[in-house]
Tab-separated table of C-alpha atoms in Angstrom:
chain	number	residue	atom	x	y	z
A	1	THR	CA	107.088	14.383	44.003
A	2	SER	CA	109.913	13.125	41.798
A	3	SER	CA	110.158	10.475	39.123
A	4	SER	CA	111.366	7.918	41.670
A	5	ASN	CA	109.752	9.023	44.922
A	6	ILE	CA	106.238	10.107	45.868
A	7	ARG	CA	105.568	10.583	49.564
A	8	GLU	CA	103.191	12.384	51.881
A	9	ILE	CA	104.672	15.450	53.560
A	10	GLY	CA	101.559	16.870	55.206
A	11	ASN	CA	97.817	16.466	55.554
A	12	PHE	CA	94.745	18.248	56.862
A	13	LYS	CA	91.142	17.275	57.528
A	14	ILE	CA	88.181	18.682	55.602
A	15	ASN	CA	84.687	17.983	56.924
A	16	ASN	CA	82.958	17.241	53.596
A	17	LEU	CA	83.670	15.402	50.342
A	18	ILE	CA	86.452	17.239	48.474
A	19	LEU	CA	85.570	17.926	44.824
A	20	GLU	CA	88.146	20.421	43.549
A	21	GLY	CA	91.041	22.518	44.781
A	22	ILE	CA	93.333	25.315	43.611
A	23	VAL	CA	96.426	27.036	45.042
A	24	ASP	CA	97.163	30.766	44.812
A	25	THR	CA	100.114	32.091	42.788
A	26	ASN	CA	102.255	32.572	45.908
A	27	ASN	CA	101.709	28.991	47.101
A	28	THR	CA	100.471	30.324	50.430
A	29	ASN	CA	96.799	29.304	50.456
A	30	ALA	CA	94.773	26.423	49.028
A	31	PHE	CA	91.091	26.901	48.168
A	32	ILE	CA	89.259	23.594	48.546
A	33	MET	CA	85.700	23.186	47.233
A	34	THR	CA	83.508	20.560	48.855
A	35	GLN	CA	79.839	19.743	48.488
A	36	PHE	CA	78.841	22.161	51.231
A	37	ALA	CA	81.687	24.620	51.778
A	38	LEU	CA	84.727	26.419	50.441
A	39	ASP	CA	87.645	25.750	52.808
A	40	ILE	CA	90.733	27.970	52.763
A	41	VAL	CA	93.923	26.329	54.004
A	42	ASP	CA	97.207	28.017	54.928
A	43	ILE	CA	99.982	25.955	53.273
A	44	ASN	CA	102.964	28.177	54.123
A	45	ASN	CA	104.192	25.305	56.294
A	46	ILE	CA	103.424	22.423	53.946
A	47	SER	CA	104.036	19.815	56.645
A	48	LYS	CA	101.440	21.428	58.925
A	49	PRO	CA	98.636	22.963	56.815
A	50	LYS	CA	96.051	24.946	58.790
A	51	VAL	CA	92.406	25.612	57.890
A	52	LEU	CA	91.860	29.395	57.996
A	53	ASN	CA	88.226	29.741	57.034
A	54	GLU	CA	85.142	27.890	55.847
A	55	TYR	CA	82.502	29.513	53.635
A	56	ASN	CA	79.289	27.478	53.596
A	57	VAL	CA	77.307	26.778	50.413
A	58	SER	CA	74.112	24.791	49.793
A	59	LEU	CA	75.685	22.657	47.046
A	60	GLY	CA	79.011	23.306	45.311
A	61	HIS	CA	81.260	21.708	42.712
A	62	SER	CA	83.877	24.070	41.297
A	63	VAL	CA	86.318	26.797	42.280
A	64	ALA	CA	88.458	29.247	40.278
A	65	LEU	CA	90.863	31.910	41.485
A	66	SER	CA	92.103	35.096	39.812
A	67	LYS	CA	95.558	36.585	40.276
A	68	ASP	CA	94.048	39.466	42.283
A	69	ASN	CA	92.446	37.100	44.822
A	70	LYS	CA	88.903	36.931	43.525
A	71	VAL	CA	87.405	33.483	44.161
A	72	PHE	CA	84.635	32.076	41.961
A	73	ILE	CA	82.456	29.296	43.384
A	74	ASP	CA	79.098	27.758	42.548
A	75	ASP	CA	76.377	27.577	45.181
A	76	GLY	CA	73.422	25.654	43.813
A	77	ARG	CA	72.249	27.660	40.795
A	78	TYR	CA	74.348	30.701	41.693
A	79	LEU	CA	77.857	31.729	40.724
A	80	LYS	CA	79.335	33.696	43.614
A	81	ILE	CA	82.343	36.003	43.405
A	82	LEU	CA	84.247	36.484	46.658
A	83	ASP	CA	87.025	38.878	47.597
A	84	ALA	CA	89.679	36.711	49.299
A	85	THR	CA	92.284	39.431	49.887
A	86	ASN	CA	91.887	38.518	53.550
A	87	PRO	CA	91.244	34.741	53.550
A	88	LYS	CA	89.945	34.916	57.126
A	89	ALA	CA	87.225	37.421	56.170
A	90	LEU	CA	85.729	36.539	52.785
A	91	ASN	CA	83.455	39.154	51.255
A	92	GLN	CA	80.918	38.424	48.494
A	93	ILE	CA	81.161	41.099	45.812
A	94	GLY	CA	79.078	39.640	42.961
A	95	GLU	CA	76.545	36.978	41.992
A	96	TYR	CA	75.153	35.436	38.794
A	97	GLU	CA	72.063	33.219	38.646
A	98	ALA	CA	72.132	30.240	36.272
A	99	SER	CA	69.094	28.596	34.718
A	100	GLY	CA	70.039	25.290	36.337
A	101	ALA	CA	73.066	24.129	38.290
A	102	PHE	CA	76.636	24.635	37.095
A	103	ALA	CA	78.545	21.472	36.192
A	104	ASP	CA	81.897	23.250	35.800
A	105	PHE	CA	83.470	26.592	34.893
A	106	VAL	CA	86.868	27.999	33.932
A	107	LEU	CA	88.416	31.479	33.772
A	108	SER	CA	89.673	32.995	30.529
A	109	LYS	CA	93.390	33.767	30.428
A	110	ASP	CA	92.748	37.507	30.759
A	111	GLU	CA	90.399	36.740	33.683
A	112	ASN	CA	87.632	38.947	32.274
A	113	THR	CA	85.398	36.058	31.203
A	114	LEU	CA	84.056	32.913	32.815
A	115	PHE	CA	83.045	29.950	30.641
A	116	ALA	CA	80.438	27.819	32.428
A	117	ILE	CA	78.433	24.662	31.763
A	118	ASP	CA	74.844	25.402	32.710
A	119	GLY	CA	72.572	22.472	31.849
A	120	ASP	CA	72.863	21.854	28.096
A	121	PHE	CA	74.507	25.215	27.396
A	122	LEU	CA	77.939	26.761	27.456
A	123	ARG	CA	77.501	30.200	29.021
A	124	VAL	CA	79.988	32.997	28.386
A	125	ILE	CA	79.827	35.314	31.405
A	126	ASP	CA	81.432	38.749	31.393
A	127	ILE	CA	83.130	39.273	34.782
A	128	SER	CA	85.159	42.370	33.863
A	129	ASN	CA	82.983	44.103	36.452
A	130	PRO	CA	82.917	41.469	39.220
A	131	ASN	CA	80.132	43.341	41.011
A	132	LYS	CA	77.785	42.812	38.049
A	133	PRO	CA	78.607	39.590	36.151
A	134	GLN	CA	76.394	39.150	33.095
A	135	GLU	CA	76.006	36.693	30.237
A	136	SER	CA	77.588	37.747	26.936
A	137	THR	CA	76.376	34.799	24.856
A	138	SER	CA	75.707	31.070	25.014
A	139	ILE	CA	75.717	28.043	22.716
A	140	PRO	CA	73.968	24.650	23.029
A	141	LEU	CA	76.389	22.005	24.290
A	142	ALA	CA	74.628	18.806	25.381
A	143	SER	CA	76.376	16.282	27.660
A	144	ALA	CA	79.104	18.784	28.679
A	145	HIS	CA	80.550	17.892	32.073
A	146	LYS	CA	84.028	19.399	32.562
A	147	LEU	CA	86.071	22.250	31.040
A	148	ASP	CA	89.712	23.097	30.434
A	149	ILE	CA	91.303	25.947	28.498
A	150	SER	CA	94.331	25.952	26.210
A	151	GLU	CA	97.571	27.655	27.230
A	152	ASP	CA	97.036	30.376	24.608
A	153	GLY	CA	93.433	30.915	25.737
A	154	LYS	CA	92.012	30.300	22.264
A	155	LYS	CA	90.482	26.846	22.694
A	156	LEU	CA	88.081	25.390	25.212
A	157	TYR	CA	88.216	21.649	25.831
A	158	VAL	CA	84.880	20.138	26.882
A	159	MET	CA	84.587	16.657	28.352
A	160	LEU	CA	81.296	15.000	27.387
A	161	GLN	CA	79.645	12.638	29.865
A	162	GLY	CA	76.060	11.820	29.076
A	163	ILE	CA	74.260	10.667	25.936
A	164	LYS	CA	77.507	11.607	24.198
A	165	ARG	CA	80.856	10.678	25.745
A	166	GLY	CA	84.168	12.072	24.649
A	167	LEU	CA	85.740	15.437	23.866
A	168	THR	CA	84.576	18.594	22.100
A	169	ILE	CA	86.859	21.493	21.185
A	170	VAL	CA	85.365	24.999	21.061
A	171	ASP	CA	87.136	27.900	19.362
A	172	ILE	CA	87.001	30.888	21.752
A	173	THR	CA	89.330	33.191	19.802
A	174	ASN	CA	86.355	35.552	19.769
A	175	LYS	CA	84.924	35.046	23.247
A	176	ASN	CA	81.594	36.558	22.209
A	177	ASN	CA	81.243	34.071	19.354
A	178	PRO	CA	82.348	30.585	20.529
A	179	ILE	CA	82.349	28.045	17.695
A	180	LYS	CA	82.257	24.273	18.177
A	181	LYS	CA	85.037	22.935	15.939
A	182	ASP	CA	85.853	19.278	16.607
A	183	GLU	CA	84.258	16.404	18.462
A	184	TYR	CA	85.586	12.988	19.374
A	185	GLU	CA	83.178	10.377	20.757
A	186	ILE	CA	84.328	7.301	22.642
A	187	ASP	CA	82.751	3.846	22.487
A	188	ASN	CA	79.379	3.901	24.273
A	189	SER	CA	80.148	0.488	25.760
A	190	ILE	CA	82.558	2.283	28.122
A	191	ILE	CA	80.684	2.924	31.374
A	192	GLY	CA	81.724	6.543	31.682
A	193	ILE	CA	84.456	9.163	31.937
A	194	PHE	CA	84.807	11.310	35.012
A	195	ASN	CA	87.810	13.580	34.599
A	196	MET	CA	90.050	15.164	31.984
A	197	ALA	CA	93.568	16.539	31.702
A	198	ILE	CA	95.163	18.443	28.799
A	199	SER	CA	98.907	18.507	28.180
A	200	LYS	CA	100.660	21.892	28.322
A	201	ASP	CA	101.474	21.729	24.596
A	202	ASP	CA	97.739	21.225	23.789
A	203	LYS	CA	98.498	18.057	21.853
A	204	THR	CA	97.149	15.381	24.184
A	205	ALA	CA	93.874	14.960	26.062
A	206	ILE	CA	93.539	12.296	28.742
A	207	LEU	CA	90.002	11.150	29.535
A	208	ALA	CA	89.837	9.055	32.693
């Protein structure tokens, strides 16, 4: 992409509805989450991407990736942690059971904590030992639908889509004591909001 030219340079086919994707730090593999599978795509040759592996799930939404190639996905009411050192041979190394189904989750900047929306709660899950993820704490957070984290790792942005619609900001300076700080509600006459983006300087939130 450039300011004056956006064009397609490659494409690949995924069998199910694509919901979210992330690329590793080396720009070699893309991890694509669909409703029923995690697909790993080799993007070394960007004009000819190649699907390397498909890891089936019963129902998924989100994917996160650590710098040391641990992949976090949701599978129904379970958070699964996979070792993706070899993308062609994924190995599950940990699992966490939610009370309901995850709507979204995001990694902390130090990658030792996962913040997850589980029903009407924000769950703080300790993943410092990926073999035994466990909940550190939780706070009520109704209508939460999507998460983003600030560049400094001290604020969690929560998109609300439900009875409330808008944006909530949670202070996560102390990850074991998240505090809801600010909330902005949009006009309820608006049908809904479905996605969110935060600027790199943490000054602007776009609700789409």
